[in-house]
Short mmCIF file of C-alpha atoms in Angstrom, two decimals:
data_model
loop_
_atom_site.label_atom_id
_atom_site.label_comp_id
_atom_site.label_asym_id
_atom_site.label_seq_id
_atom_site.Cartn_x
_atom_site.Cartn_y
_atom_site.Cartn_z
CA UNK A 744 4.22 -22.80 7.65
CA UNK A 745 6.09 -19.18 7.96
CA UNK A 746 8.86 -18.91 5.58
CA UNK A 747 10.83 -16.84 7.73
CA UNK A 748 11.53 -15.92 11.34
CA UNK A 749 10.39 -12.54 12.94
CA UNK A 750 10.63 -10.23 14.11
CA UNK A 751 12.45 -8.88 11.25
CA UNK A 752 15.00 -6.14 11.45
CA UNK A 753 16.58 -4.02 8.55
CA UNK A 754 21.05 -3.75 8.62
CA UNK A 755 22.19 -1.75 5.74
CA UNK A 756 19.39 -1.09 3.95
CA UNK A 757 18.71 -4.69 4.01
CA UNK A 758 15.40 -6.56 5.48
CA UNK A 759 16.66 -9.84 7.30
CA UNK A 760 14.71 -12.39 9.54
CA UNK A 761 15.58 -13.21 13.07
CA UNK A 762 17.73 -16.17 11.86
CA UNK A 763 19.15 -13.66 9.69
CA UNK A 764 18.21 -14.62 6.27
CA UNK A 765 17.40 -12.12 3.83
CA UNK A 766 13.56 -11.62 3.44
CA UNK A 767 11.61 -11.59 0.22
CA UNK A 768 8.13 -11.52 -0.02
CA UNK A 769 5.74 -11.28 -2.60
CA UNK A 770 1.96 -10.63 -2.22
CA UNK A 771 -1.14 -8.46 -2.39
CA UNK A 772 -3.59 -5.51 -0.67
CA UNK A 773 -6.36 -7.05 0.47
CA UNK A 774 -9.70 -5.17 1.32
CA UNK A 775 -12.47 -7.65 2.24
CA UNK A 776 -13.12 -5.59 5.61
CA UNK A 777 -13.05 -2.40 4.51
CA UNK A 778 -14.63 -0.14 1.68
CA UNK A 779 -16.07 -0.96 -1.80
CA UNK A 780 -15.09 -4.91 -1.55
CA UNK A 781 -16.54 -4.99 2.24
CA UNK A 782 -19.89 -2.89 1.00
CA UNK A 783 -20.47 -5.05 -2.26
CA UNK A 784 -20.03 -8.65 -0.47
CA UNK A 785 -22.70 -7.10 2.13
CA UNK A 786 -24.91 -6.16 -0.56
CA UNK A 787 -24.89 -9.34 -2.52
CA UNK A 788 -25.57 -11.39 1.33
CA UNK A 789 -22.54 -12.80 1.28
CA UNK A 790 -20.58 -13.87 4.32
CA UNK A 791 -17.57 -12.00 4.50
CA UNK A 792 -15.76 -14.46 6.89
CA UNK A 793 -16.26 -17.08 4.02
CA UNK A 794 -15.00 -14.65 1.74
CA UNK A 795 -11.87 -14.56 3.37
CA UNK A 796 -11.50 -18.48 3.70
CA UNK A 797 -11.61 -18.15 -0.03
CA UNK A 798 -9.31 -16.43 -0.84
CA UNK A 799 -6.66 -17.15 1.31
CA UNK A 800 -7.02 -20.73 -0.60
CA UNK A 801 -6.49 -18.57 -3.54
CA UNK A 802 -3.23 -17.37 -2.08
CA UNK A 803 -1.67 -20.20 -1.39
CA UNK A 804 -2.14 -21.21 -4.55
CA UNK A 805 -0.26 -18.56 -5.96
CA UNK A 806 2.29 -18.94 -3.50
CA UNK A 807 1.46 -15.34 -1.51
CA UNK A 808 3.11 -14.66 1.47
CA UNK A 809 2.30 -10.58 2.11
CA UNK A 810 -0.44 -8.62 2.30
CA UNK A 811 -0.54 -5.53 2.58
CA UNK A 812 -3.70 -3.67 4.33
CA UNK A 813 -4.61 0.26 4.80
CA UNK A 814 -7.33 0.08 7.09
CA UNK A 815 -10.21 2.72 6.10
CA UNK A 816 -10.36 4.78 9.08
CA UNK A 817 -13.08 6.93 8.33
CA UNK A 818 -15.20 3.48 8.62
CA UNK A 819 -13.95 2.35 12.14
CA UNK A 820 -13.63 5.66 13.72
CA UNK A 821 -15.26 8.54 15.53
CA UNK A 822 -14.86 12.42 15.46
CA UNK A 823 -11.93 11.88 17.83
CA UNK A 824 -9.91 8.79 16.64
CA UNK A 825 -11.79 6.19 19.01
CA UNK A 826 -12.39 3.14 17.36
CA UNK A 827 -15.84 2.04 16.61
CA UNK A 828 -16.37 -1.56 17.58
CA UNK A 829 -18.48 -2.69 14.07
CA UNK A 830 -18.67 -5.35 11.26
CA UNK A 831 -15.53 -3.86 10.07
CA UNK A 832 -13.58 -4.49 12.82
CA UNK A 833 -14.67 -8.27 13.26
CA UNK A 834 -13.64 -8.56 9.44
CA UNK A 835 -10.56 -7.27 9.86
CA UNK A 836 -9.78 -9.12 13.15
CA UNK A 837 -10.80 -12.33 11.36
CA UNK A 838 -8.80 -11.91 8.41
CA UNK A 839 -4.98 -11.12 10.60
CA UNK A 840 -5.98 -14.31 12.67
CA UNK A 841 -6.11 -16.32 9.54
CA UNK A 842 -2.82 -14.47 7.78
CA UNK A 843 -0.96 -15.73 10.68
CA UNK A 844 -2.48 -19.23 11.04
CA UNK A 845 -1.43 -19.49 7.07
CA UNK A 846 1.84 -18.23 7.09
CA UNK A 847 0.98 -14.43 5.33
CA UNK A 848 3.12 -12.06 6.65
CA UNK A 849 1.34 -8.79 7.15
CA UNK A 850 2.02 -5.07 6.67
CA UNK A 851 -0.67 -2.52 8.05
CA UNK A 852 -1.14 0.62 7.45
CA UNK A 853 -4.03 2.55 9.95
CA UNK A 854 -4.60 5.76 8.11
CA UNK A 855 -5.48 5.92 4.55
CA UNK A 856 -7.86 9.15 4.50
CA UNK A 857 -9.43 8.53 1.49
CA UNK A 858 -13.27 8.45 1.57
CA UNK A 859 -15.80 5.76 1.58
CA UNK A 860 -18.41 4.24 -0.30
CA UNK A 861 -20.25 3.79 2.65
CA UNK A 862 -20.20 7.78 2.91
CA UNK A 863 -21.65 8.15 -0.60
CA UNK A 864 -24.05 5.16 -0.10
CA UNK A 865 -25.65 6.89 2.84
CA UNK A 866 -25.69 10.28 2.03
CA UNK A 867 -27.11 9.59 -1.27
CA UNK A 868 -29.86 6.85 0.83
CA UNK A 869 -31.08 9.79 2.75
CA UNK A 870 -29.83 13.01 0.96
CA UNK A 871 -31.61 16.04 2.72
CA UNK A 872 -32.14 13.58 5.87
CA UNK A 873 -28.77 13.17 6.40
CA UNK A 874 -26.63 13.84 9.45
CA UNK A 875 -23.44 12.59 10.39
CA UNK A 876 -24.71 10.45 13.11
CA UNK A 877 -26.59 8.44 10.59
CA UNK A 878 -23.87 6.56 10.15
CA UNK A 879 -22.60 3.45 12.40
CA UNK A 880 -19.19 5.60 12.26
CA UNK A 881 -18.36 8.58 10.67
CA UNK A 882 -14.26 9.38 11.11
CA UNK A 883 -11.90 11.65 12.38
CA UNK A 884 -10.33 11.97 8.65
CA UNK A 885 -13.77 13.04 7.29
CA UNK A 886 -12.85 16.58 8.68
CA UNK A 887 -9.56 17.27 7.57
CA UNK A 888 -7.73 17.89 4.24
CA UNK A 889 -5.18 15.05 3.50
CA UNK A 890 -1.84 16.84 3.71
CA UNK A 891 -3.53 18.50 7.09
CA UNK A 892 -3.18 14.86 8.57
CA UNK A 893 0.74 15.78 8.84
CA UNK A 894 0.50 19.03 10.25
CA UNK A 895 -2.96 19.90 11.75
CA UNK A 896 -2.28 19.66 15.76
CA UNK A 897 -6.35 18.43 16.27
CA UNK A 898 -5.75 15.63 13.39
CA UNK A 899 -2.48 14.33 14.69
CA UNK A 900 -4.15 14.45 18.27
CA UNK A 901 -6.92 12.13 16.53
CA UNK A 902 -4.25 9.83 15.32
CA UNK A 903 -2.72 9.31 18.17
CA UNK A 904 -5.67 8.03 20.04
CA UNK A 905 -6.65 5.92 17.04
CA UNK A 906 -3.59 4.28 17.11
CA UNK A 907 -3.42 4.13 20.89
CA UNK A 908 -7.15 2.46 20.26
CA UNK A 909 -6.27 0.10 18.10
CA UNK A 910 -3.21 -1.16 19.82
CA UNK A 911 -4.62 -1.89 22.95
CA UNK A 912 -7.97 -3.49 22.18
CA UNK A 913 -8.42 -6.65 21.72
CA UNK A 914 -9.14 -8.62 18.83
CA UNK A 915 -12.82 -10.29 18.61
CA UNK A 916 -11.14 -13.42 17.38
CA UNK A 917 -8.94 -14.97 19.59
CA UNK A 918 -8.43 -11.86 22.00
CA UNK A 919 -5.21 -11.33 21.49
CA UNK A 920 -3.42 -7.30 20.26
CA UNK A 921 -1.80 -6.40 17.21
CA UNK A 922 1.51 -6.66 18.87
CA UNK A 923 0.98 -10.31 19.81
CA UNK A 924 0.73 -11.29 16.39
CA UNK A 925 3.76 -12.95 14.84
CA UNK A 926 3.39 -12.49 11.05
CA UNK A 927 2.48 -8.42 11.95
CA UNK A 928 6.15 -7.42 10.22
CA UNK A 929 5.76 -3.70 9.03
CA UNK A 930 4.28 -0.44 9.69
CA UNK A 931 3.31 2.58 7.94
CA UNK A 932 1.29 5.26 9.16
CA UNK A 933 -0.31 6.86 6.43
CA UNK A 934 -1.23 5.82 2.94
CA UNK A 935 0.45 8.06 0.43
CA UNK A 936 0.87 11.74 2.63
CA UNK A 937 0.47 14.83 0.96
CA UNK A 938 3.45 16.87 2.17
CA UNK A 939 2.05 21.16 2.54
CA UNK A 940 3.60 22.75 -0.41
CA UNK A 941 4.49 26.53 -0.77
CA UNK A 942 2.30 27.92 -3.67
CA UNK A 943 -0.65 27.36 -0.99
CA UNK A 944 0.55 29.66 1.37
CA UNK A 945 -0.85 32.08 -1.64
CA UNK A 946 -3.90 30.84 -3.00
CA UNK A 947 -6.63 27.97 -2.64
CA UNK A 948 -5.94 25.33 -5.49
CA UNK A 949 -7.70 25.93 -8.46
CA UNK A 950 -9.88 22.45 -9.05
CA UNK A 951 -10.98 23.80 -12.61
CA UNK A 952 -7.29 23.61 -13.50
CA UNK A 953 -5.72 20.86 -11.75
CA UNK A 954 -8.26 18.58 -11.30
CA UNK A 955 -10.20 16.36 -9.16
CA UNK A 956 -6.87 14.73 -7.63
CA UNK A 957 -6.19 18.44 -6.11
CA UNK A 958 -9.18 18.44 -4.11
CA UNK A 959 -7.02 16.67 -1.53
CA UNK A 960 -5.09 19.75 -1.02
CA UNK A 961 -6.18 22.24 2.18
CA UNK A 962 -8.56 24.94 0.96
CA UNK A 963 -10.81 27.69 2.61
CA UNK A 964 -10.14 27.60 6.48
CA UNK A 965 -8.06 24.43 6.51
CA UNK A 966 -5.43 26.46 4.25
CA UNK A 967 -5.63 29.70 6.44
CA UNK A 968 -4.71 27.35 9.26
CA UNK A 969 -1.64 26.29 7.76
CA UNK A 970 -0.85 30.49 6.76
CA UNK A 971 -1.40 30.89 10.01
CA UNK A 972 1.43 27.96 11.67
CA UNK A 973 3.72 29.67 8.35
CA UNK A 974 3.49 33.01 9.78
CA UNK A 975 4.29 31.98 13.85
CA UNK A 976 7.19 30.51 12.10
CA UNK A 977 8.38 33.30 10.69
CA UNK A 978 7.97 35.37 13.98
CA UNK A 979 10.01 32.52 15.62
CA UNK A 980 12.60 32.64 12.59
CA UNK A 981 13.93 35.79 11.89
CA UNK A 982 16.93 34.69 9.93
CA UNK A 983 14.14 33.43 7.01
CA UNK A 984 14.62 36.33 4.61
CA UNK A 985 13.63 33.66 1.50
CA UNK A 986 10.41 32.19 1.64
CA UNK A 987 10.71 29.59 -0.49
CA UNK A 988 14.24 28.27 1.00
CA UNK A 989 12.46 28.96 4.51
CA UNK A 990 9.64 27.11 3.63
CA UNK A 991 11.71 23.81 3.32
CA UNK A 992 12.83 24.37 6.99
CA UNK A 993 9.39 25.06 7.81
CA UNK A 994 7.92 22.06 6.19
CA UNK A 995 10.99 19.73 8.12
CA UNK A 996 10.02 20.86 10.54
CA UNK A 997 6.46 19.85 10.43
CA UNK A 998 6.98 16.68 9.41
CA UNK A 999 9.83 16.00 12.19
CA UNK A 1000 6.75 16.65 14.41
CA UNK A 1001 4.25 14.77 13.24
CA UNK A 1002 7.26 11.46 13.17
CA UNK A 1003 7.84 12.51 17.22
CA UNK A 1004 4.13 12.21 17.94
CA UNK A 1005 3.51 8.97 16.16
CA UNK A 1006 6.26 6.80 15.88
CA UNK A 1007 6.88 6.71 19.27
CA UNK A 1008 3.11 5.14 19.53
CA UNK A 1009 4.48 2.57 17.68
CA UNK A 1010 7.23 1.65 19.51
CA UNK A 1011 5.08 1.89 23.02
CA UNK A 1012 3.53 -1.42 21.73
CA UNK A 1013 5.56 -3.01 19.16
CA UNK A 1014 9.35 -2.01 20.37
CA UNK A 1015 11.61 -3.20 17.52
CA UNK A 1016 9.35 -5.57 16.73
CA UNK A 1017 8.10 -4.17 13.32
CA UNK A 1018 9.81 -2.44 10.34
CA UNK A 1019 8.75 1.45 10.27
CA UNK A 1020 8.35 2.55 6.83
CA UNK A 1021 7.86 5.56 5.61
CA UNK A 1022 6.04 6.91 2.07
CA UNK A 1023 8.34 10.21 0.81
CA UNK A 1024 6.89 9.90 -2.91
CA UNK A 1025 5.51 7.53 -5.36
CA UNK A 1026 8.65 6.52 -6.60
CA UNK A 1027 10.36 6.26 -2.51
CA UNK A 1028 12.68 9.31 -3.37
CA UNK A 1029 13.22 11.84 -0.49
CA UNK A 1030 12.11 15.78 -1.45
CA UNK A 1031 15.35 17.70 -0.71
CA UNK A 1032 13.92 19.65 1.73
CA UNK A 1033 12.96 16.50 4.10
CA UNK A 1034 16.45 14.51 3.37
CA UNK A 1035 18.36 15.62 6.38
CA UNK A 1036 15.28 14.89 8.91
CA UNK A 1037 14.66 11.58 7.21
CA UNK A 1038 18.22 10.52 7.51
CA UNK A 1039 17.75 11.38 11.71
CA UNK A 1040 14.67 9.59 12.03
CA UNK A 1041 14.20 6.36 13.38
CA UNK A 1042 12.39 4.92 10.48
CA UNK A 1043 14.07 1.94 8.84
CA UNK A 1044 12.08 1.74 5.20
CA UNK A 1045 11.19 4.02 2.29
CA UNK A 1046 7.78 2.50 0.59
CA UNK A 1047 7.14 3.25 -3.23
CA UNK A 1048 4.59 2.52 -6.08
CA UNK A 1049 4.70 1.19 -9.34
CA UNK A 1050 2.15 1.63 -11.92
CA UNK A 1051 2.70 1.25 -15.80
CA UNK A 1052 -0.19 3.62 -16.72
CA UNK A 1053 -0.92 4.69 -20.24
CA UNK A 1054 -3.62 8.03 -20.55
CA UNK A 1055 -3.39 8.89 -16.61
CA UNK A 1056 -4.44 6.59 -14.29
CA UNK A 1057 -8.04 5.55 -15.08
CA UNK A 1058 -7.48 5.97 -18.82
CA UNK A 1059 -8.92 2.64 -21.19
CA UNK A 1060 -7.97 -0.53 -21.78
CA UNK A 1061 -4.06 -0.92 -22.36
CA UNK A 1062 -3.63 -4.07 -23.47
CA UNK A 1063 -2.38 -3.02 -27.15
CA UNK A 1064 0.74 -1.06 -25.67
CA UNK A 1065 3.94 -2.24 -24.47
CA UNK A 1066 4.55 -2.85 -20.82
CA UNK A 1067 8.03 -3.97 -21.26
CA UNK A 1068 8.45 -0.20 -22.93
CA UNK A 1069 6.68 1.17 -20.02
CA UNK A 1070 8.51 -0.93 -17.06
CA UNK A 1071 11.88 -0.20 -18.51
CA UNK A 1072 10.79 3.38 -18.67
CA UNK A 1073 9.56 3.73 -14.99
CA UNK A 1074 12.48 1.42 -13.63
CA UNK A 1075 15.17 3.94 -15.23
CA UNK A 1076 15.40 6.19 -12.28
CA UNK A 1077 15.97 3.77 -10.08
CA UNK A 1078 19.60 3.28 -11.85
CA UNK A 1079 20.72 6.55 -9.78
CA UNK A 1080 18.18 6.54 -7.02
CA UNK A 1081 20.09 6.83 -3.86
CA UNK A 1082 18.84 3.90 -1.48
CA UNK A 1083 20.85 5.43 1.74
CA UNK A 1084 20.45 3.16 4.87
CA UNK A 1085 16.78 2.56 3.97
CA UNK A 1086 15.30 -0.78 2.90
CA UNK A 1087 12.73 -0.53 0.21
CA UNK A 1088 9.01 -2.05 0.41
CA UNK A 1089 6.45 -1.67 -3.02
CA UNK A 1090 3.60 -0.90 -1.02
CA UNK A 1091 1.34 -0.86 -4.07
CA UNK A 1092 2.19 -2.02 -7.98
CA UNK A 1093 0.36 -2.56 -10.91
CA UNK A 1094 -0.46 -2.50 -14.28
CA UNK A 1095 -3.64 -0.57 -15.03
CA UNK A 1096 -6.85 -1.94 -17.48
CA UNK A 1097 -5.33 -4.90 -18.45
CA UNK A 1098 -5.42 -8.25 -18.33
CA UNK A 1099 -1.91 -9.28 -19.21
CA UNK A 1100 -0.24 -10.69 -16.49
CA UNK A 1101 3.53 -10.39 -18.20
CA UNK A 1102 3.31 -6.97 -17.12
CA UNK A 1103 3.63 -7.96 -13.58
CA UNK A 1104 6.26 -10.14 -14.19
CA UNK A 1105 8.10 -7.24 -15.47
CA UNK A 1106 8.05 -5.29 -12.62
CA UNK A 1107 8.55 -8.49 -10.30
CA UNK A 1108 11.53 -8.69 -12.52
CA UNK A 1109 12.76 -4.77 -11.86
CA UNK A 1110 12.00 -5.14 -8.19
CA UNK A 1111 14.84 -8.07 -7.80
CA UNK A 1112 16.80 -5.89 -10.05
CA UNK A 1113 16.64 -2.63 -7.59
CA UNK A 1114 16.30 -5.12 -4.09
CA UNK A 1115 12.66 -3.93 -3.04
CA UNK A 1116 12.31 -6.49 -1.00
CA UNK A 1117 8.68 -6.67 -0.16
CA UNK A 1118 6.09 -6.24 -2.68
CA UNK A 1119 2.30 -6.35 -2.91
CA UNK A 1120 0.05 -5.67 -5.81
CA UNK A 1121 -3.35 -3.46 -6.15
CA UNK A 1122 -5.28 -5.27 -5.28
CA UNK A 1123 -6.81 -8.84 -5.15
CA UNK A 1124 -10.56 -9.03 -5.86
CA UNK A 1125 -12.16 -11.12 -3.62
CA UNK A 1126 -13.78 -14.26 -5.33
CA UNK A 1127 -16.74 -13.24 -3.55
CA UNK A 1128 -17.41 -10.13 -5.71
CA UNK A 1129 -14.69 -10.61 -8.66
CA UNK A 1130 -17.64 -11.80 -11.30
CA UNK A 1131 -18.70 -8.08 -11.45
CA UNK A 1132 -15.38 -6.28 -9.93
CA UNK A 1133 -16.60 -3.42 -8.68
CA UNK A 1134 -14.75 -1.32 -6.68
CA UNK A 1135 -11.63 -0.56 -8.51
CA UNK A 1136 -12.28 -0.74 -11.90
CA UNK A 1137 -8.85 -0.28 -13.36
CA UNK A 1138 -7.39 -3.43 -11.03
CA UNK A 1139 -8.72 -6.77 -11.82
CA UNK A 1140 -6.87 -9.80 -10.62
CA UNK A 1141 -8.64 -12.75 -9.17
CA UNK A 1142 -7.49 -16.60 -9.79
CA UNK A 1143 -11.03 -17.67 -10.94
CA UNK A 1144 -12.04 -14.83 -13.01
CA UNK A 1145 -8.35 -13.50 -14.40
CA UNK A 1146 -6.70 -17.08 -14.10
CA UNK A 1147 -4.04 -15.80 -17.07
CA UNK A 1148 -2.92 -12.91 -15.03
CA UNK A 1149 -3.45 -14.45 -11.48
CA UNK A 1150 -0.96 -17.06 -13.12
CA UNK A 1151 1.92 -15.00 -14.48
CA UNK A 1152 1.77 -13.02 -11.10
CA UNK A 1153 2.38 -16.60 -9.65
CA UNK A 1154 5.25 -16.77 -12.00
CA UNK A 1155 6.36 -13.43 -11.40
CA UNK A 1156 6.61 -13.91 -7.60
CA UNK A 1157 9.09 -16.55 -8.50
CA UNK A 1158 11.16 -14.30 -10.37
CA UNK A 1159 11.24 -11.55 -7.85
CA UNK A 1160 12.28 -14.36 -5.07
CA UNK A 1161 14.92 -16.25 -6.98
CA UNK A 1162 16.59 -13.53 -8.35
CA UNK A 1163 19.06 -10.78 -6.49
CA UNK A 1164 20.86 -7.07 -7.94
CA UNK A 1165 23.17 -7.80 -10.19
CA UNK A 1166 21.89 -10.92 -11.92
CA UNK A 1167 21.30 -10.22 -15.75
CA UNK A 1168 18.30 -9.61 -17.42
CA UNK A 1169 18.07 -9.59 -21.20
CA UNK A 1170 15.85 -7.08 -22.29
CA UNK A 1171 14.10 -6.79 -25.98
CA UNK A 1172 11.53 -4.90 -27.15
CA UNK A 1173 9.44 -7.61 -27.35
CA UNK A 1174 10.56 -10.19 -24.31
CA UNK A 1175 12.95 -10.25 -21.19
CA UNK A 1176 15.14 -13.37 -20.27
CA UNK A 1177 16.82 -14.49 -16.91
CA UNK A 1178 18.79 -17.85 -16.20
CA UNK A 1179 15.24 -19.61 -15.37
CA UNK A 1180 12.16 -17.12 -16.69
CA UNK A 1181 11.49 -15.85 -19.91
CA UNK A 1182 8.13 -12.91 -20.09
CA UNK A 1183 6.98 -12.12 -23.62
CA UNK A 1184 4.51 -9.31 -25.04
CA UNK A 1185 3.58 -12.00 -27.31
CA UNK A 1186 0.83 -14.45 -26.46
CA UNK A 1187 1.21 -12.74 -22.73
CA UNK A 1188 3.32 -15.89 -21.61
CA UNK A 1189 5.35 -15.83 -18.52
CA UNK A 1190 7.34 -18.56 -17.10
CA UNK A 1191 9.96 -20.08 -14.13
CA UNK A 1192 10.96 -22.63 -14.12
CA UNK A 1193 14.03 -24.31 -11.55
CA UNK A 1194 14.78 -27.68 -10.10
CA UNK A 1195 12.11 -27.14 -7.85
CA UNK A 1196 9.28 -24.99 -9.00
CA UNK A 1197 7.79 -24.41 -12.69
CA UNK A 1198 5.27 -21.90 -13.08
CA UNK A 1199 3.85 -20.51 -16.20
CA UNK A 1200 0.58 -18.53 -17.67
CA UNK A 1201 -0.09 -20.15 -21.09
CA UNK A 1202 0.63 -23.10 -23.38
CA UNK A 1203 4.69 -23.31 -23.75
CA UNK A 1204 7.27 -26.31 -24.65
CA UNK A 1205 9.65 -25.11 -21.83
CA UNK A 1206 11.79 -28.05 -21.00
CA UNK A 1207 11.04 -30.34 -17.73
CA UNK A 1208 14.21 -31.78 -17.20
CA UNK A 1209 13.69 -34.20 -14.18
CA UNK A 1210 10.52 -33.78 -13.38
CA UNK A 1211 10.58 -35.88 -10.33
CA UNK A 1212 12.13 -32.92 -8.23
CA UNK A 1213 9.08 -30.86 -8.75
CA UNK A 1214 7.88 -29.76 -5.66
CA UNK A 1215 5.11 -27.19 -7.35
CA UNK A 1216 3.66 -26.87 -10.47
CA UNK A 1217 1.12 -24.03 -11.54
CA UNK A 1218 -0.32 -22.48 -14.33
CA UNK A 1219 -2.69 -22.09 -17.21
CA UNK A 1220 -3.16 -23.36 -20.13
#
C-alpha cells in the first residue's frame, strides 16, 4: 500500500503529495538490470526476475519506499539514442512493475554516461576481433566526453531521441509507458554532469596529474569542439573583454540550452506529473555563474550526495574512524547553504568500506535536520550476488549478508521520517541523541524506538513501554 498520494508537487521548496501531506521517503539505488549487478547474476545463471522478487522482500522489510535508478544507457542504446529492445530492458520493465505493485516510489534517471562492464567484458573476450557491432548494443554516450553530454549539439540530439524512445514504448510487462505509472515521482536527466570549465579552453587535462577521475573531461577533438562553440561566442559577444567573467555567460548559456531541449521532453509525456530535479554539485549548491539561469528554470529540485569518505573515495577499510566526526563535518555547510525555492532530494549517500551501519543513521539524522526530503543510499546488493559483492566494492549493504548495517539503515529511515528542521539533536563525540533514537560509535548500535515502531541493530535494554501498540519490530541481535 502507497504511503502517499501522487502526483507529487513541490510549494516552497517543499515536496507534498496530492492530498498535500509532506513527503518523506527513504530508500535505495537499485541496479539488478543494468551493469556489474545485471552481468554477475547472468554469469552465475541466475534469474534476474527472481532476483528482483528477492529483494523487494528485502525492502519491505526494512521499510523502503524509494528507489532510485540511473539507467546505463550505453547498454540499451544505439549510436543515435534509439533504444535497443534487450535483456536489459525486460529487467528493468519488470522491476518498475513490481515498485509500483509494492508501494516503492521511484525516481529515474536515463543518462548516467559512465561505462560498462559489459564494454570491458567484450572487448577483453575478443580483443583484436573486436568491433563495435559485437555488441547487442553499443551507446550513444560511448562517443562523447561526459561534460560534452551538456553542450555537444550531436549528443543532446541523441538524448532527445533516447528519451523520446523510452517514453513512448511500451513496457514488456504489462504494456503500459513510463508516464502511466503511478509511483514514477521524480526525474533527473543526467547522473552527476560535468559542467565545461575554463582552464580547457587552454589545454587538454593532464591525466598524469589529476588523475583517472579527469579522464571524463573533453580532450583531443572533443575539446577543440568546445574552443570552437567559445570562439562563435565571442564573435556573437563583443562586449566580452574578460574571458573568464565571459566564460560564466558562456557556460549559462550552454546549460540554459541543453534545459530547453530536454526538459520540455519531459513535460511532453509526464506534464506536472513528476518532480524535475536537477544535479548542480555534489553537495546541491549552485556555481555562481549558473544561479541566475537556475532560478528561471522550470526545475523544481536540487539533488546532492553524501559520502563520509576517509583516503578518497576507494581508500581501505574505515571502520576504525569516526563517522559522527565525519557527518558533522560534511553536514556543516549545509548551516548556510541557501535552499532558494528548490526542494532537496539525496540522490546517492553513503558511508564508504564499512560495515557500520550507525554511520547511516547519522546522515539519516542530518538529512531531517537540513529537510532533504527524499533519500536513497549506494546501493543495495542484490541477494542474488551479495555473497561475493562484486561490482562496487566500497558499498556493501544487503539484509542477509550485512544484516548489522541493513538494520541500522532500517533504524535510520525511521529517524529521517519522524523527525523535521528544528528538532534537537544532541551531538557527542562519541553518540547522537533525539527524543526517540540514540546512534553510538560504540558497539555500532542504532535505535528508534516510538509508540508504534522500534527498530534497532544490536543487543540494547531500550525500554518497551507498552508493547502491545507495536505495530513493527526489527532488528538484530
Amino acid at each position: 500500500m502507497k504511503r502517499y498520494a501522487t502526483p507529487f508537487t513541490v510549494r516552497d521548496s517543499v515536496i507534498y503529495d496530492a492530498e498535500g501531506k509532506k513527503v518523506k521517503l527513504w530508500g535505495v539505488n537499485y541496479y539488478t538490470p543494468f551493469n556489474s549487478n545485471f552481468y554477475n547474476i547472468e554469469e552465475l545463471g541466475k534469474d534476474h526476475f527472481a532476483a528482483i522478487d528477492e529483494d523487494i522482500r528485502h525492502f519491505k522489510l526494512m521499510n523502503v519506499d524509494f528507489i532510485r535508478i540511473h539507467l546505463y544507457d550505453r547498454e540499451i542504446t544505439d549510436r543515435e539514442g534509439n533504444i535497443v529492445e534487450n535483456k536489459n530492458m525486460r529487467v528493468f520493465d519488470y522491476l518498475i512493475d513490481q515498485c509500483e505493485k509494492n508501494g516503492i516510489y521511484l525516481m529515474l534517471t536515463p543518462t548516467v554516461w559512465w561505462n560498462t562492464v559489459n564494454n570491458q567484458i567484450y572487448q577483453e573476450k575478443y580483443y583484436a576481433y573486436w568491433f563495435i557491432d559485437a555488441q547487442e548494443a553499443f551507446g550513444f554516450s560511448n562517443y562523447y566526453s561526459c561534460d560534452s553530454m551538456i553542450w555537444d549539439p550531436d549528443a543532446i540530439r541523441c538524448q532527445e531521441t533516447y528519451l523520446n524512445a523510452l517514453f513512448f514504448r511500451k513496457s514488456t510487462c504489462g504494456g503500459k509507458r513510463l508516464n502511466e505509472y503511478s509511483n514514477l515521482i521524480a526525474f533527473e536527466l543526467f547522473n552527476e554532469p560535468i559542467f565545461p570549465c575554463y582552464d580547457w579552453l587552454k589545454a587538454d587535462v593532464d591525466l598524469e596529474k589529476c588523475g583517472m577521475a579527469a579522464a571524463t573531461c573533453s580532450r583531443g577533438r572533443q575539446r577543440l569542439k568546445l574552443v570552437s562553440m567559445w570562439r562563435d561566442f565571442l564573435k556573437e559577444h563583443p562586449e566580452v573583454t574578460d574571458d573568464e567573467k565571459g566564460f560564466g555567460v558562456f557556460r549559462s548559456a550552454v546549460v540554459r540550452k541543453y534545459f530547453e531541449r530536454l526538459w520540455p521532453v519531459v513535460d511532453r509525456y509526464f506534464g506536472k506529473n513528476v518532480i524535475k530535479a536537477q544535479f548542480p554539485s555534489y553537495d546541491g549548491s549552485i556555481p555562481d555563474d549558473l544561479k541566475e539561469m537556475f532560478e528561471k528554470c522550470d526545475i523544481d529540485a536540487l539533488t546532492l550526495s553524501t559520502y563520509l569518505n576517509v583516503n578518497l573515495f576507494d581508500g581501505g577499510n574505515t571502520d576504525a574512524f569516526n563517522h559522527l566526526e565525519l557527518a558533522e563535518k560534511w553536514f556543516k555547510p549545509y548551516e548556510t547553504l541557501p535552499k532558494g525555492k528548490f526542494a532537496r532530494i539525496a540522490y546517492e549517500f553513503d558511508a564508504c568500506a564499512t560495515q557500520n551501519g550507525y554511520p547511516l543513521a547519522a546522515i539519516g539524522a542530518m538529512y531531517a535536520k537540513y529537510d532533504i526530503q527524499l533519500a536513497a543510499y549506494f546501493t543495495y546488493t542484490p541477494y542474488a550476488v551479495a555473497a561475493w559483492n562484486p561490482g562496487w566494492l566500497v558499498h556493501f549493504m544487503n539484509i542477509a549478508h550485512t544484516p548489522s548495517r541493513a538494520a541500522g539503515f532500517a533504524a535510520a529511515g525511521e529517524i529521517f521520517r519522524h523527525h523535521e528542521p528544528g528538532d534537537p539533536v544532541i551531538m557527542e563525540p562519541e553518540a547522537w541523541h533525539g527524543s526517540d533514537y540514540a546512534l553510538e560509535r560504540k558497539n555500532d548500535f542504532v535505535y528508534f524506538k516510538n509508540d508504534t515502531v522500534f527498530r534497532y541493530s544490536c543487543d540494547n535494554d531500550v525500554e518497551l513501554g507498552d508493547v502491545s501498540r507495536l505495530e513493527s519490530v526489527s532488528g538484530r541481535g
